């Protein structure tokens, strides 16, 4: 059985300012649903595991984490996806990100940049959920 996955990724953060991003994410869910996708996929970050020094990427991740708290962003986004009939999926970018979203996803998508992250892969495998590896 083939499924169509719409890639929302990190595209819901469209501004450099600390602005609410929930509505942008909802818009991407709606676009994916209207396009006929079965799944809409985001990315989930956790700063506590990012070891990179200061720089553009780290600053982006810091802002991303600040703007997407679990109870105020990820949980309502998952609930919205359920309400419109599209599967929520998010690629965890670290082990702690996977632990945070485990209750939200029914399958995993692991990005190519994490293919050597053995603690993440062991956790994901241990959940018994299907895995898509890039």
PDB file of N, CA and C in Angstrom, residues 44 46 49 90-102 108-127 131-133:
ATOM      1  N   UNK A  44      10.952  17.607  14.567  1.00  0.00           N
ATOM      2  CA  UNK A  44      10.951  17.981  15.977  1.00  0.00           C
ATOM      3  C   UNK A  44      12.381  18.037  16.484  1.00  0.00           C
ATOM      4  N   UNK A  46      15.065  19.145  19.847  1.00  0.00           N
ATOM      5  CA  UNK A  46      15.255  19.382  21.277  1.00  0.00           C
ATOM      6  C   UNK A  46      16.655  19.962  21.439  1.00  0.00           C
ATOM      7  N   UNK A  49      20.119  18.312  23.318  1.00  0.00           N
ATOM      8  CA  UNK A  49      21.057  17.362  22.717  1.00  0.00           C
ATOM      9  C   UNK A  49      21.899  17.972  21.596  1.00  0.00           C
ATOM     10  N   UNK A  90       6.258  13.393  12.531  1.00  0.00           N
ATOM     11  CA  UNK A  90       7.349  14.334  12.710  1.00  0.00           C
ATOM     12  C   UNK A  90       8.648  13.569  12.830  1.00  0.00           C
ATOM     13  N   UNK A  91       9.636  13.991  12.079  1.00  0.00           N
ATOM     14  CA  UNK A  91      10.965  13.380  12.146  1.00  0.00           C
ATOM     15  C   UNK A  91      11.652  13.882  13.406  1.00  0.00           C
ATOM     16  N   UNK A  92      11.998  12.987  14.327  1.00  0.00           N
ATOM     17  CA  UNK A  92      12.725  13.426  15.513  1.00  0.00           C
ATOM     18  C   UNK A  92      14.191  13.652  15.143  1.00  0.00           C
ATOM     19  N   UNK A  93      14.723  14.789  15.512  1.00  0.00           N
ATOM     20  CA  UNK A  93      16.102  15.119  15.161  1.00  0.00           C
ATOM     21  C   UNK A  93      17.088  14.702  16.253  1.00  0.00           C
ATOM     22  N   UNK A  94      16.581  14.030  17.296  1.00  0.00           N
ATOM     23  CA  UNK A  94      17.427  13.552  18.385  1.00  0.00           C
ATOM     24  C   UNK A  94      16.636  12.535  19.206  1.00  0.00           C
ATOM     25  N   UNK A  95      17.337  11.842  20.083  1.00  0.00           N
ATOM     26  CA  UNK A  95      16.697  10.864  20.960  1.00  0.00           C
ATOM     27  C   UNK A  95      15.619  11.511  21.822  1.00  0.00           C
ATOM     28  N   UNK A  96      15.929  12.620  22.463  1.00  0.00           N
ATOM     29  CA  UNK A  96      14.927  13.254  23.327  1.00  0.00           C
ATOM     30  C   UNK A  96      13.745  13.800  22.548  1.00  0.00           C
ATOM     31  N   UNK A  97      13.972  14.214  21.304  1.00  0.00           N
ATOM     32  CA  UNK A  97      12.847  14.627  20.459  1.00  0.00           C
ATOM     33  C   UNK A  97      11.945  13.427  20.188  1.00  0.00           C
ATOM     34  N   UNK A  98      12.544  12.266  19.931  1.00  0.00           N
ATOM     35  CA  UNK A  98      11.749  11.052  19.699  1.00  0.00           C
ATOM     36  C   UNK A  98      10.958  10.678  20.942  1.00  0.00           C
ATOM     37  N   UNK A  99      11.586  10.754  22.095  1.00  0.00           N
ATOM     38  CA  UNK A  99      10.872  10.433  23.333  1.00  0.00           C
ATOM     39  C   UNK A  99       9.699  11.383  23.543  1.00  0.00           C
ATOM     40  N   UNK A 100       9.874  12.647  23.170  1.00  0.00           N
ATOM     41  CA  UNK A 100       8.812  13.624  23.362  1.00  0.00           C
ATOM     42  C   UNK A 100       7.617  13.345  22.452  1.00  0.00           C
ATOM     43  N   UNK A 101       7.855  12.993  21.198  1.00  0.00           N
ATOM     44  CA  UNK A 101       6.742  12.841  20.252  1.00  0.00           C
ATOM     45  C   UNK A 101       6.251  11.408  20.113  1.00  0.00           C
ATOM     46  N   UNK A 102       6.839  10.477  20.840  1.00  0.00           N
ATOM     47  CA  UNK A 102       6.443   9.070  20.736  1.00  0.00           C
ATOM     48  C   UNK A 102       4.935   8.882  20.875  1.00  0.00           C
ATOM     49  N   UNK A 108       7.553   6.096  12.427  1.00  0.00           N
ATOM     50  CA  UNK A 108       8.721   6.965  12.512  1.00  0.00           C
ATOM     51  C   UNK A 108       9.269   7.254  11.127  1.00  0.00           C
ATOM     52  N   UNK A 109       9.831   8.429  10.971  1.00  0.00           N
ATOM     53  CA  UNK A 109      10.605   8.790   9.782  1.00  0.00           C
ATOM     54  C   UNK A 109      11.941   9.296  10.307  1.00  0.00           C
ATOM     55  N   UNK A 110      13.000   8.600   9.942  1.00  0.00           N
ATOM     56  CA  UNK A 110      14.342   8.973  10.376  1.00  0.00           C
ATOM     57  C   UNK A 110      15.078   9.573   9.184  1.00  0.00           C
ATOM     58  N   UNK A 111      15.580  10.786   9.359  1.00  0.00           N
ATOM     59  CA  UNK A 111      16.294  11.474   8.294  1.00  0.00           C
ATOM     60  C   UNK A 111      17.686  10.901   8.078  1.00  0.00           C
ATOM     61  N   UNK A 112      18.222  11.129   6.911  1.00  0.00           N
ATOM     62  CA  UNK A 112      19.538  10.582   6.570  1.00  0.00           C
ATOM     63  C   UNK A 112      20.634  11.094   7.498  1.00  0.00           C
ATOM     64  N   UNK A 113      20.486  12.291   8.029  1.00  0.00           N
ATOM     65  CA  UNK A 113      21.480  12.825   8.948  1.00  0.00           C
ATOM     66  C   UNK A 113      21.533  12.103  10.280  1.00  0.00           C
ATOM     67  N   UNK A 114      20.518  11.303  10.593  1.00  0.00           N
ATOM     68  CA  UNK A 114      20.468  10.576  11.859  1.00  0.00           C
ATOM     69  C   UNK A 114      20.675   9.074  11.688  1.00  0.00           C
ATOM     70  N   UNK A 115      21.066   8.652  10.512  1.00  0.00           N
ATOM     71  CA  UNK A 115      21.195   7.218  10.240  1.00  0.00           C
ATOM     72  C   UNK A 115      22.270   6.553  11.112  1.00  0.00           C
ATOM     73  N   UNK A 116      23.201   7.331  11.639  1.00  0.00           N
ATOM     74  CA  UNK A 116      24.228   6.790  12.525  1.00  0.00           C
ATOM     75  C   UNK A 116      23.981   7.108  13.989  1.00  0.00           C
ATOM     76  N   UNK A 117      22.828   7.635  14.320  1.00  0.00           N
ATOM     77  CA  UNK A 117      22.493   7.975  15.704  1.00  0.00           C
ATOM     78  C   UNK A 117      21.904   6.728  16.368  1.00  0.00           C
ATOM     79  N   UNK A 118      22.794   5.862  16.857  1.00  0.00           N
ATOM     80  CA  UNK A 118      22.362   4.568  17.373  1.00  0.00           C
ATOM     81  C   UNK A 118      21.426   4.646  18.575  1.00  0.00           C
ATOM     82  N   UNK A 119      21.640   5.561  19.526  1.00  0.00           N
ATOM     83  CA  UNK A 119      20.660   5.662  20.620  1.00  0.00           C
ATOM     84  C   UNK A 119      19.260   6.000  20.100  1.00  0.00           C
ATOM     85  N   UNK A 120      19.162   6.907  19.137  1.00  0.00           N
ATOM     86  CA  UNK A 120      17.868   7.254  18.546  1.00  0.00           C
ATOM     87  C   UNK A 120      17.267   6.034  17.850  1.00  0.00           C
ATOM     88  N   UNK A 121      18.068   5.351  17.037  1.00  0.00           N
ATOM     89  CA  UNK A 121      17.568   4.194  16.294  1.00  0.00           C
ATOM     90  C   UNK A 121      17.139   3.064  17.226  1.00  0.00           C
ATOM     91  N   UNK A 122      17.879   2.854  18.307  1.00  0.00           N
ATOM     92  CA  UNK A 122      17.513   1.811  19.264  1.00  0.00           C
ATOM     93  C   UNK A 122      16.185   2.145  19.945  1.00  0.00           C
ATOM     94  N   UNK A 123      15.999   3.408  20.305  1.00  0.00           N
ATOM     95  CA  UNK A 123      14.741   3.809  20.924  1.00  0.00           C
ATOM     96  C   UNK A 123      13.576   3.589  19.965  1.00  0.00           C
ATOM     97  N   UNK A 124      13.726   4.077  18.735  1.00  0.00           N
ATOM     98  CA  UNK A 124      12.674   3.964  17.728  1.00  0.00           C
ATOM     99  C   UNK A 124      12.344   2.501  17.481  1.00  0.00           C
ATOM    100  N   UNK A 125      13.363   1.668  17.303  1.00  0.00           N
ATOM    101  CA  UNK A 125      13.132   0.230  17.071  1.00  0.00           C
ATOM    102  C   UNK A 125      12.398  -0.391  18.253  1.00  0.00           C
ATOM    103  N   UNK A 126      12.723   0.050  19.461  1.00  0.00           N
ATOM    104  CA  UNK A 126      12.104  -0.502  20.655  1.00  0.00           C
ATOM    105  C   UNK A 126      10.631  -0.180  20.813  1.00  0.00           C
ATOM    106  N   UNK A 127      10.141   0.808  20.071  1.00  0.00           N
ATOM    107  CA  UNK A 127       8.715   1.155  20.169  1.00  0.00           C
ATOM    108  C   UNK A 127       7.853   0.166  19.379  1.00  0.00           C
ATOM    109  N   UNK A 131       9.079   2.007  10.684  1.00  0.00           N
ATOM    110  CA  UNK A 131      10.128   3.016  10.517  1.00  0.00           C
ATOM    111  C   UNK A 131      10.390   3.244   9.037  1.00  0.00           C
ATOM    112  N   UNK A 132      10.448   4.506   8.649  1.00  0.00           N
ATOM    113  CA  UNK A 132      10.904   4.906   7.317  1.00  0.00           C
ATOM    114  C   UNK A 132      12.284   5.504   7.488  1.00  0.00           C
ATOM    115  N   UNK A 133      13.283   4.900   6.840  1.00  0.00           N
ATOM    116  CA  UNK A 133      14.657   5.399   6.914  1.00  0.00           C
ATOM    117  C   UNK A 133      15.036   6.088   5.626  1.00  0.00           C
TER     118      UNK A 133
END
